[in-house]
Short mmCIF file of C-alpha atoms and ligand atoms in Angstrom, two decimals:
data_model
loop_
_atom_site.label_atom_id
_atom_site.label_comp_id
_atom_site.label_asym_id
_atom_site.label_seq_id
_atom_site.Cartn_x
_atom_site.Cartn_y
_atom_site.Cartn_z
CA MET A 1 0.00 0.00 0.00
CA SER A 2 2.99 2.29 0.43
CA ASP A 3 3.09 2.70 -3.37
CA LYS A 4 0.01 4.93 -3.24
CA PRO A 5 0.97 8.63 -3.23
CA TRP A 6 -1.81 9.36 -0.73
CA SER A 7 -1.17 6.47 1.69
CA GLY A 8 0.30 8.65 4.47
CA ARG A 9 -2.81 8.98 6.64
CA PHE A 10 -4.02 5.40 6.03
CA SER A 11 -3.23 2.41 8.21
CA GLU A 12 -5.29 -0.21 6.37
CA PRO A 13 -4.86 -1.32 2.78
CA THR A 14 -7.58 -0.58 0.21
CA ASP A 15 -10.12 -3.35 -0.21
CA ALA A 16 -9.14 -5.26 -3.36
CA PHE A 17 -12.50 -4.81 -5.09
CA VAL A 18 -12.66 -1.13 -4.11
CA GLU A 19 -9.23 -0.64 -5.65
CA ALA A 20 -10.50 -1.95 -8.99
CA PHE A 21 -13.85 -0.19 -8.59
CA THR A 22 -12.32 3.23 -8.06
CA ALA A 23 -9.56 2.93 -10.65
CA SER A 24 -9.81 4.66 -14.02
CA ILE A 25 -6.51 3.54 -15.53
CA ASP A 26 -8.23 1.12 -17.93
CA PHE A 27 -9.77 4.03 -19.82
CA ASP A 28 -7.93 7.21 -18.83
CA GLN A 29 -4.64 5.86 -20.20
CA ARG A 30 -5.85 7.53 -23.39
CA LEU A 31 -4.89 10.82 -21.72
CA ALA A 32 -1.22 9.83 -21.30
CA GLN A 33 0.27 12.13 -23.94
CA GLN A 34 -1.82 15.08 -22.77
CA ASP A 35 -0.84 14.38 -19.16
CA ILE A 36 2.83 14.41 -20.08
CA ALA A 37 2.51 17.60 -22.13
CA GLY A 38 0.75 19.28 -19.19
CA SER A 39 3.36 18.08 -16.73
CA LYS A 40 6.25 19.30 -18.87
CA ALA A 41 4.74 22.77 -19.15
CA HIS A 42 4.03 22.81 -15.40
CA ALA A 43 7.59 21.73 -14.55
CA ARG A 44 9.16 24.33 -16.82
CA MET A 45 6.98 27.03 -15.30
CA LEU A 46 8.01 25.93 -11.78
CA GLY A 47 11.65 26.25 -12.91
CA ARG A 48 11.14 29.70 -14.43
CA GLN A 49 9.49 30.87 -11.21
CA GLY A 50 12.38 29.56 -9.11
CA ILE A 51 10.13 27.03 -7.37
CA LEU A 52 12.11 24.06 -8.76
CA SER A 53 15.86 23.95 -9.46
CA ASP A 54 17.09 23.80 -13.06
CA ASP A 55 18.53 20.34 -12.38
CA ASP A 56 15.19 19.04 -11.17
CA VAL A 57 13.40 20.52 -14.16
CA SER A 58 15.76 18.96 -16.69
CA ALA A 59 15.57 15.59 -14.92
CA ILE A 60 11.76 15.80 -15.00
CA LEU A 61 11.66 16.78 -18.68
CA SER A 62 13.92 14.00 -19.88
CA GLY A 63 12.28 11.54 -17.50
CA LEU A 64 8.85 12.40 -18.90
CA ASP A 65 10.15 11.98 -22.44
CA ALA A 66 11.40 8.53 -21.52
CA VAL A 67 8.01 7.64 -19.99
CA ALA A 68 6.26 8.95 -23.11
CA ALA A 69 8.47 6.72 -25.26
CA GLU A 70 7.66 3.74 -23.05
CA ILE A 71 3.95 4.40 -23.46
CA GLU A 72 4.31 4.86 -27.21
CA ALA A 73 6.17 1.55 -27.47
CA GLY A 74 3.44 -0.23 -25.50
CA LYS A 75 5.91 -1.07 -22.73
CA PHE A 76 4.46 0.99 -19.89
CA PRO A 77 3.62 -1.07 -16.78
CA TYR A 78 0.11 0.22 -16.00
CA SER A 79 -0.92 -0.43 -12.42
CA VAL A 80 -4.49 -0.54 -11.11
CA ALA A 81 -3.14 0.08 -7.62
CA LEU A 82 -1.98 3.47 -8.87
CA GLU A 83 -5.57 4.26 -9.79
CA ASP A 84 -5.32 6.59 -12.76
CA ILE A 85 -3.02 7.78 -15.53
CA HIS A 86 -1.81 10.77 -13.50
CA MET A 87 -0.47 8.71 -10.59
CA ASN A 88 0.81 5.98 -12.90
CA ILE A 89 2.97 8.42 -14.83
CA GLU A 90 4.18 10.28 -11.76
CA ALA A 91 5.13 7.03 -9.99
CA ARG A 92 6.98 5.75 -13.07
CA LEU A 93 8.79 9.07 -13.41
CA THR A 94 9.92 8.88 -9.78
CA GLU A 95 11.02 5.29 -10.30
CA ARG A 96 13.25 6.49 -13.11
CA ILE A 97 14.63 9.80 -11.80
CA GLY A 98 14.20 9.64 -8.01
CA ASP A 99 13.40 12.66 -5.82
CA ALA A 100 12.98 15.17 -8.66
CA GLY A 101 9.94 13.14 -9.77
CA LYS A 102 8.38 13.68 -6.34
CA ARG A 103 8.67 17.45 -6.79
CA LEU A 104 6.63 17.57 -10.01
CA HIS A 105 3.31 17.73 -8.18
CA THR A 106 4.29 20.99 -6.42
CA GLY A 107 1.55 23.62 -6.76
CA ARG A 108 -0.80 21.23 -8.55
CA SER A 109 -3.61 18.78 -7.77
CA ARG A 110 -4.99 15.91 -9.77
CA ASN A 111 -8.19 17.94 -9.95
CA ASP A 112 -6.74 20.75 -12.06
CA GLN A 113 -4.46 18.23 -13.76
CA VAL A 114 -7.25 15.98 -15.05
CA ALA A 115 -9.30 19.00 -16.17
CA THR A 116 -6.28 20.21 -18.15
CA ASP A 117 -5.62 16.82 -19.75
CA LEU A 118 -9.25 16.44 -20.72
CA ARG A 119 -9.40 19.87 -22.34
CA LEU A 120 -6.24 19.15 -24.33
CA PHE A 121 -7.74 15.86 -25.46
CA VAL A 122 -11.10 17.33 -26.45
CA ARG A 123 -9.39 20.15 -28.34
CA GLU A 124 -7.41 17.67 -30.43
CA GLN A 125 -10.50 15.59 -31.13
CA ILE A 126 -12.53 18.63 -32.17
CA ASP A 127 -9.80 19.56 -34.64
CA ALA A 128 -9.78 16.05 -36.09
CA ILE A 129 -13.58 15.99 -36.33
CA LEU A 130 -13.53 19.38 -38.06
CA GLY A 131 -11.13 17.91 -40.61
CA GLU A 132 -13.53 15.03 -41.37
CA LEU A 133 -16.46 17.43 -41.49
CA ALA A 134 -14.64 19.51 -44.08
CA ARG A 135 -14.01 16.43 -46.27
CA PHE A 136 -17.65 15.43 -45.92
CA ARG A 137 -18.86 18.90 -46.93
CA GLU A 138 -16.47 19.03 -49.86
CA GLY A 139 -17.85 15.73 -51.18
CA LEU A 140 -21.40 17.02 -50.86
CA ALA A 141 -20.60 20.30 -52.65
CA ASN A 142 -18.88 18.43 -55.50
CA ALA A 143 -21.74 15.96 -55.92
CA ALA A 144 -24.25 18.83 -55.77
CA GLU A 145 -22.52 20.61 -58.62
CA HIS A 146 -22.53 17.41 -60.73
CA GLU A 147 -26.20 16.84 -60.03
CA ALA A 148 -27.40 20.44 -60.35
CA ASP A 149 -29.65 19.50 -63.29
CA THR A 150 -30.80 16.12 -61.97
CA VAL A 151 -34.52 16.21 -61.21
CA MET A 152 -35.96 14.06 -58.45
CA PRO A 153 -39.15 14.11 -56.42
CA GLY A 154 -38.90 16.32 -53.35
CA PHE A 155 -40.81 14.78 -50.45
CA THR A 156 -42.91 15.91 -47.55
CA HIS A 157 -44.43 13.18 -45.35
CA LEU A 158 -42.34 10.89 -47.61
CA GLN A 159 -44.93 11.57 -50.34
CA ALA A 160 -43.82 13.12 -53.64
CA ALA A 161 -44.44 16.84 -53.13
CA GLN A 162 -42.68 19.04 -55.69
CA PRO A 163 -39.80 18.34 -58.07
CA VAL A 164 -36.38 19.37 -56.78
CA THR A 165 -32.88 19.01 -58.10
CA LEU A 166 -30.66 16.39 -56.50
CA GLY A 167 -27.94 19.01 -56.12
CA HIS A 168 -30.32 21.08 -54.03
CA HIS A 169 -31.13 18.07 -51.86
CA LEU A 170 -27.43 17.32 -51.31
CA LEU A 171 -26.70 20.93 -50.41
CA ALA A 172 -29.30 20.70 -47.64
CA TYR A 173 -26.90 18.27 -45.95
CA PHE A 174 -24.03 20.64 -46.63
CA GLU A 175 -25.86 23.29 -44.61
CA MET A 176 -26.42 20.92 -41.69
CA ALA A 177 -22.76 19.92 -41.67
CA ASP A 178 -21.70 23.55 -41.96
CA ARG A 179 -23.69 24.43 -38.84
CA ASP A 180 -22.13 21.43 -37.12
CA ALA A 181 -18.66 22.76 -37.86
CA GLU A 182 -19.62 26.20 -36.60
CA ARG A 183 -20.99 24.69 -33.39
CA LEU A 184 -17.80 22.71 -32.81
CA ARG A 185 -15.61 25.75 -33.45
CA ASP A 186 -17.71 27.67 -30.98
CA ALA A 187 -17.49 24.94 -28.32
CA ARG A 188 -13.73 24.85 -28.86
CA LYS A 189 -13.44 28.42 -27.60
CA ARG A 190 -14.73 27.36 -24.19
CA VAL A 191 -12.70 24.13 -24.23
CA ASN A 192 -9.51 26.06 -24.84
CA LYS A 193 -8.99 27.66 -21.40
CA LEU A 194 -6.33 26.46 -18.98
CA PRO A 195 -7.62 25.21 -15.59
CA LEU A 196 -4.14 24.31 -14.29
CA GLY A 197 -3.22 26.47 -11.32
CA SER A 198 -6.63 25.99 -9.71
CA GLY A 199 -5.10 23.37 -7.42
CA ALA A 200 -7.52 21.05 -5.66
CA LEU A 201 -10.18 23.77 -5.54
CA ALA A 202 -8.89 27.02 -3.98
CA GLY A 203 -5.78 27.83 -5.99
CA THR A 204 -2.22 27.41 -4.80
CA THR A 205 0.16 29.20 -2.41
CA TYR A 206 3.08 29.11 -4.89
CA ALA A 207 3.93 32.06 -7.12
CA ILE A 208 2.91 30.29 -10.32
CA ASP A 209 2.57 31.80 -13.80
CA ARG A 210 -0.62 30.45 -15.30
CA GLU A 211 -0.52 32.65 -18.41
CA TRP A 212 2.88 31.26 -19.33
CA VAL A 213 1.61 27.67 -19.04
CA ALA A 214 -1.49 28.57 -21.06
CA ALA A 215 0.60 29.99 -23.91
CA GLU A 216 2.96 27.02 -23.75
CA LEU A 217 0.07 24.56 -24.16
CA GLY A 218 -1.72 26.56 -26.86
CA PHE A 219 -4.64 27.65 -24.66
CA ASP A 220 -6.32 30.98 -25.44
CA GLY A 221 -6.23 32.01 -21.79
CA VAL A 222 -6.75 30.80 -18.22
CA THR A 223 -9.96 29.94 -16.38
CA GLU A 224 -11.16 32.70 -14.05
CA ASN A 225 -12.38 30.80 -10.97
CA SER A 226 -10.60 27.87 -9.37
CA LEU A 227 -13.76 26.28 -7.90
CA ASP A 228 -15.47 26.39 -11.28
CA ALA A 229 -12.37 25.26 -13.16
CA VAL A 230 -11.98 21.94 -11.30
CA SER A 231 -15.67 21.13 -11.40
CA ASP A 232 -16.60 22.40 -14.86
CA ARG A 233 -17.38 19.78 -17.48
CA ASP A 234 -19.70 22.02 -19.52
CA PHE A 235 -17.11 21.96 -22.28
CA ALA A 236 -17.50 18.17 -22.54
CA VAL A 237 -21.30 18.41 -22.56
CA GLU A 238 -21.25 21.09 -25.26
CA THR A 239 -18.87 19.11 -27.43
CA VAL A 240 -20.93 15.94 -27.13
CA LEU A 241 -24.09 17.93 -27.88
CA ALA A 242 -22.46 19.19 -31.07
CA CYS A 243 -21.49 15.57 -31.82
CA ALA A 244 -25.07 14.39 -31.20
CA LEU A 245 -26.32 16.86 -33.80
CA VAL A 246 -23.68 15.66 -36.26
CA MET A 247 -25.01 12.14 -35.73
CA ALA A 248 -28.62 13.30 -36.09
CA HIS A 249 -27.72 14.76 -39.49
CA LEU A 250 -25.72 11.73 -40.57
CA SER A 251 -28.58 9.47 -39.53
CA ARG A 252 -31.01 11.44 -41.69
CA LEU A 253 -28.72 11.11 -44.70
CA SER A 254 -28.17 7.44 -43.87
CA GLU A 255 -31.88 6.79 -43.72
CA GLU A 256 -32.35 8.35 -47.16
CA LEU A 257 -29.46 6.40 -48.64
CA VAL A 258 -30.86 3.15 -47.25
CA LEU A 259 -34.23 3.92 -48.80
CA TRP A 260 -32.77 5.14 -52.07
CA ALA A 261 -30.54 2.08 -52.42
CA SER A 262 -33.52 -0.27 -52.13
CA PRO A 263 -34.76 -1.73 -55.43
CA GLN A 264 -38.15 -0.09 -54.73
CA PHE A 265 -36.57 3.37 -55.05
CA GLY A 266 -33.53 2.50 -57.17
CA PHE A 267 -32.20 6.07 -56.88
CA VAL A 268 -28.62 5.18 -55.92
CA THR A 269 -26.06 2.43 -55.97
CA LEU A 270 -23.65 2.61 -53.07
CA PRO A 271 -20.00 1.74 -53.75
CA GLU A 272 -19.48 -1.99 -53.28
CA ALA A 273 -16.58 -1.39 -50.91
CA PHE A 274 -19.11 0.08 -48.49
CA CYS A 275 -21.69 -2.71 -48.71
CA THR A 276 -21.84 -6.31 -47.57
CA GLY A 277 -23.66 -9.38 -48.81
CA SER A 278 -25.98 -11.82 -47.13
CA SER A 279 -24.79 -15.29 -46.13
CA ILE A 280 -28.12 -16.80 -47.21
CA MET A 281 -29.64 -14.54 -49.90
CA PRO A 282 -27.24 -14.36 -52.87
CA GLN A 283 -28.95 -11.37 -54.50
CA LYS A 284 -28.37 -8.99 -51.57
CA MET A 285 -26.05 -6.02 -51.36
CA ASN A 286 -26.79 -4.46 -48.01
CA PRO A 287 -26.16 -0.79 -47.17
CA ASP A 288 -24.41 -1.67 -43.90
CA VAL A 289 -22.43 1.55 -43.60
CA PRO A 290 -25.37 3.97 -43.52
CA GLU A 291 -27.34 1.51 -41.40
CA LEU A 292 -24.55 1.37 -38.82
CA VAL A 293 -24.07 5.13 -38.80
CA ARG A 294 -27.81 5.47 -38.21
CA GLY A 295 -27.56 2.93 -35.40
CA LYS A 296 -24.52 4.51 -33.76
CA THR A 297 -26.42 7.75 -33.25
CA GLY A 298 -27.85 6.22 -30.09
CA ARG A 299 -24.40 5.87 -28.50
CA VAL A 300 -23.75 9.59 -28.79
CA ASN A 301 -27.23 10.56 -27.58
CA GLY A 302 -26.69 8.20 -24.64
CA GLY A 303 -23.33 9.80 -23.87
CA LEU A 304 -24.91 13.24 -23.86
CA ILE A 305 -27.52 12.16 -21.31
CA GLN A 306 -24.82 10.42 -19.22
CA LEU A 307 -22.80 13.63 -19.03
CA LEU A 308 -25.77 15.87 -18.28
CA THR A 309 -26.84 13.48 -15.54
CA LEU A 310 -23.28 13.32 -14.22
CA ILE A 311 -22.96 17.04 -13.59
CA LYS A 312 -26.49 17.52 -12.29
CA ALA A 313 -26.61 18.45 -8.59
CA GLN A 314 -22.92 17.87 -7.89
CA PRO A 315 -21.87 20.21 -5.10
CA LEU A 316 -18.76 22.32 -5.70
CA ALA A 317 -16.05 21.59 -6.29
CA TYR A 318 -14.42 18.37 -7.57
CA ASN A 319 -16.17 15.09 -6.81
CA LYS A 320 -15.09 11.61 -7.78
CA ASP A 321 -18.26 11.41 -9.89
CA MET A 322 -16.25 13.35 -12.47
CA GLN A 323 -14.19 10.28 -13.26
CA GLU A 324 -17.30 8.96 -15.03
CA ASP A 325 -17.02 11.73 -17.62
CA LYS A 326 -14.38 9.98 -19.68
CA GLU A 327 -15.98 6.90 -21.17
CA PRO A 328 -19.09 8.59 -22.63
CA LEU A 329 -16.95 11.47 -23.87
CA PHE A 330 -14.35 9.21 -25.51
CA ASP A 331 -17.03 7.00 -27.04
CA ALA A 332 -18.98 9.94 -28.45
CA LEU A 333 -15.88 11.50 -29.99
CA ASP A 334 -14.71 8.18 -31.47
CA THR A 335 -18.17 7.43 -32.84
CA VAL A 336 -18.68 10.77 -34.52
CA ARG A 337 -15.17 10.82 -35.93
CA GLY A 338 -15.48 7.33 -37.38
CA SER A 339 -18.97 7.95 -38.74
CA LEU A 340 -17.89 11.15 -40.46
CA LYS A 341 -14.83 9.49 -41.91
CA VAL A 342 -16.78 6.62 -43.43
CA MET A 343 -19.48 8.90 -44.82
CA ALA A 344 -16.91 11.33 -46.25
CA ASP A 345 -15.16 8.37 -47.90
CA MET A 346 -18.41 6.94 -49.27
CA VAL A 347 -20.16 10.03 -50.70
CA PRO A 348 -17.85 10.50 -53.73
CA GLY A 349 -18.41 6.83 -54.68
CA ILE A 350 -22.22 6.94 -54.81
CA THR A 351 -23.80 6.41 -58.25
CA PHE A 352 -26.97 8.45 -58.74
CA HIS A 353 -29.55 6.99 -61.13
CA ARG A 354 -30.84 10.10 -62.87
CA GLU A 355 -33.45 8.35 -65.01
CA ALA A 356 -35.03 6.56 -62.05
CA MET A 357 -35.22 9.83 -60.15
CA ARG A 358 -36.79 11.64 -63.11
CA THR A 359 -39.31 8.84 -63.66
CA ALA A 360 -40.29 8.93 -59.99
CA ALA A 361 -40.66 12.71 -60.12
CA ALA A 362 -42.87 12.48 -63.20
CA ALA A 363 -45.12 9.85 -61.65
CA GLY A 364 -46.18 11.67 -58.51
CA PHE A 365 -48.15 14.72 -59.80
CA ALA A 366 -45.24 16.72 -58.44
CA THR A 367 -46.04 19.69 -60.70
CA ALA A 368 -49.54 20.18 -59.25
CA THR A 369 -48.39 23.26 -57.30
CA ASP A 370 -46.93 24.69 -60.52
CA LEU A 371 -50.33 24.37 -62.19
CA ALA A 372 -51.96 26.18 -59.27
CA ASP A 373 -49.32 28.95 -59.45
CA TYR A 374 -50.00 29.20 -63.22
CA LEU A 375 -53.70 29.75 -62.57
CA VAL A 376 -52.89 32.41 -59.95
CA ARG A 377 -50.85 34.24 -62.58
CA GLN A 378 -53.98 34.19 -64.80
CA GLY A 379 -55.90 35.93 -62.01
CA VAL A 380 -57.53 32.93 -60.30
CA PRO A 381 -57.46 33.22 -56.45
CA PHE A 382 -55.03 30.63 -54.97
CA ARG A 383 -57.66 28.72 -52.97
CA GLU A 384 -59.81 28.36 -56.08
CA ALA A 385 -56.78 27.31 -58.13
CA HIS A 386 -55.99 24.66 -55.50
CA GLU A 387 -59.49 23.25 -55.96
CA VAL A 388 -59.24 23.25 -59.76
CA VAL A 389 -55.91 21.40 -59.72
CA GLY A 390 -57.30 18.85 -57.26
CA GLY A 391 -59.94 18.02 -59.87
CA ALA A 392 -57.32 17.72 -62.62
CA VAL A 393 -55.19 15.39 -60.44
CA GLN A 394 -58.24 13.20 -59.83
CA ALA A 395 -58.87 13.03 -63.59
CA ALA A 396 -55.25 12.01 -64.18
CA ILE A 397 -55.53 9.32 -61.49
CA ASP A 398 -58.71 7.99 -63.13
CA ARG A 399 -56.94 7.77 -66.49
CA GLY A 400 -53.72 6.39 -65.03
CA CYS A 401 -51.64 9.22 -66.49
CA ASP A 402 -49.72 12.28 -65.32
CA LEU A 403 -50.95 15.90 -65.38
CA ALA A 404 -48.81 16.72 -68.41
CA ASP A 405 -50.54 13.85 -70.31
CA LEU A 406 -54.02 15.44 -70.05
CA ASP A 407 -54.95 17.17 -73.31
CA LEU A 408 -55.70 20.89 -73.44
CA VAL A 409 -59.47 20.42 -73.86
CA THR A 410 -59.64 18.24 -70.76
CA LEU A 411 -57.59 20.74 -68.75
CA GLN A 412 -59.72 23.65 -69.97
CA GLY A 413 -62.73 21.72 -68.70
CA PHE A 414 -61.43 22.50 -65.19
CA SER A 415 -60.68 26.18 -65.82
CA GLY A 416 -61.13 28.51 -68.76
CA ALA A 417 -58.00 30.34 -67.62
CA ILE A 418 -55.83 27.51 -68.91
CA GLY A 419 -54.05 28.10 -72.21
CA GLU A 420 -51.61 26.26 -74.49
CA ASP A 421 -48.62 27.57 -72.49
CA VAL A 422 -49.70 25.52 -69.46
CA TYR A 423 -47.46 22.67 -70.62
CA ASP A 424 -44.37 24.82 -69.93
CA VAL A 425 -45.08 24.66 -66.20
CA LEU A 426 -46.27 21.06 -66.14
CA THR A 427 -42.84 19.74 -67.14
CA LEU A 428 -40.30 18.83 -64.47
CA ASP A 429 -37.56 21.03 -65.88
CA GLY A 430 -39.90 23.99 -66.13
CA SER A 431 -40.98 23.45 -62.54
CA VAL A 432 -37.49 23.42 -61.01
CA ALA A 433 -36.17 26.20 -63.28
CA ALA A 434 -39.00 28.48 -62.08
CA ARG A 435 -37.72 28.41 -58.47
CA ASP A 436 -34.97 30.76 -59.41
CA HIS A 437 -33.96 32.67 -56.27
CA VAL A 438 -31.33 32.31 -53.58
CA GLY A 439 -32.22 29.20 -51.60
CA GLY A 440 -34.35 27.81 -54.45
CA THR A 441 -33.95 24.55 -56.36
CA ALA A 442 -33.35 25.92 -59.92
CA PRO A 443 -30.23 24.33 -61.49
CA ASP A 444 -28.51 27.72 -61.91
CA GLN A 445 -29.16 28.56 -58.29
CA VAL A 446 -27.77 25.19 -57.21
CA ARG A 447 -24.61 25.74 -59.23
CA GLY A 448 -24.18 29.13 -57.56
CA ALA A 449 -24.88 27.67 -54.11
CA ALA A 450 -22.37 24.85 -54.67
CA ARG A 451 -19.74 27.39 -55.69
CA ARG A 452 -20.41 29.49 -52.60
CA ALA A 453 -20.35 26.34 -50.45
CA ARG A 454 -16.90 25.44 -51.70
CA LYS A 455 -15.74 29.00 -51.06
CA ARG A 456 -16.99 28.84 -47.48
CA LEU A 457 -14.93 25.66 -47.07
CA GLY A 458 -11.85 27.32 -48.48
CA GLY A 459 -12.17 30.01 -45.81
CA GLY A 460 -11.29 27.47 -43.09
CA SER A 461 -13.05 24.33 -41.93
N1 LIG B 1 -9.02 9.89 -11.96
C1 LIG B 1 -9.58 11.10 -11.50
C2 LIG B 1 -10.64 11.60 -12.47
O1 LIG B 1 -10.70 11.11 -13.52
C3 LIG B 1 -8.52 12.14 -11.37
C4 LIG B 1 -8.77 13.18 -10.33
C5 LIG B 1 -8.82 12.56 -9.00
N2 LIG B 1 -8.80 13.50 -7.95
C6 LIG B 1 -9.08 13.15 -6.72
N3 LIG B 1 -9.00 14.07 -5.82
N4 LIG B 1 -9.41 11.93 -6.41
O2 LIG B 1 -11.43 12.47 -12.18
#
């Protein structure tokens, strides 16, 4: 028991099950590199402030490098008895360099230490996720430009509603992903504050230089209140919330791809490298990737609720509850990063079946609104026009044809305001081309929107 750094006031050993129950080393070893970076900055600051001797500082720095190399090589002897990554590294350092290792923890607590490590980790993950998000958006903008003229049925209630261009549909996902990136960049601002120097809860009696450490570790500044700094996990909640919205958006796209890849829709073929077969039904090519992404959304939503529940009603300041922040946070970050990577890789490989989309758009009376708008332009009040078109749709249903297949005499039977030029608006291309304003589905608008989308990407992810 003497190997525990806090064993001084104890006379009985820790219960064996309690030791395993309270340990976090199995999962917080992922923070090793951040812990070492934080410790090196702390040690150098202590040296600069004359709190540690130059000899001690250089022994600590090279000792920590050696420990980092051991970890990298997979040779680090992790110990459950040493509870967490912080005490494991410190004990190993002391084993290697002796007394200087015992001086590293001067002016610091594991409470401000773990908060620092976690913020460094989350910052790195946000940057990696932003990179994947940028690739994903780029793929969407490229595909949108290619498919600016492709007409498909736009849906509401999953019923054919009005024709849209596929490029327009794809750019809707670009917008979602763009907001996701903005949300993550915004969360990052609050992640990127240095809590080190807050000590256990009240600060420290040493003449430390927090600003220097912050600059050294790439933080934008220091946290303002020590009690808040050791007990704040809002930054983790915010980041996971942003991740949950990423997953919500990916799950919507996934759902559409699963539907569209079915023979009943036949709108897309997913790249074979992203599909799997069935062990019993030889004809199958299953859209496993979007299905799994859709399914993984629940992990991130679960993590968000875990974290919100974790911080609820905890008294100030640090409580051991906080140790439970890591697994949901790590899992959410891993899940969103992996899901974005696989979707970004898959999007450029999707084959869009333009004819099938056009046929589906033509079959669903999708230009009914255009006919109503046509009548309004002839002076018919909209509500009356709506009624007239309803009658025409019913006639087309009875004859098993589309609106554009009804002859002029039949159409004029519903309204005298209808003229020969009505067929211009009843075609799919006429319908989409007419929605020619910013935010509309007209092919020219989509090309402009795709160009602007790419420009927004160029201005930083
Ligand atoms: N393993 C702990 C955690 O993850 C580190 C901080 C422990 N501090 C303490 N006073 N027990 O939160």
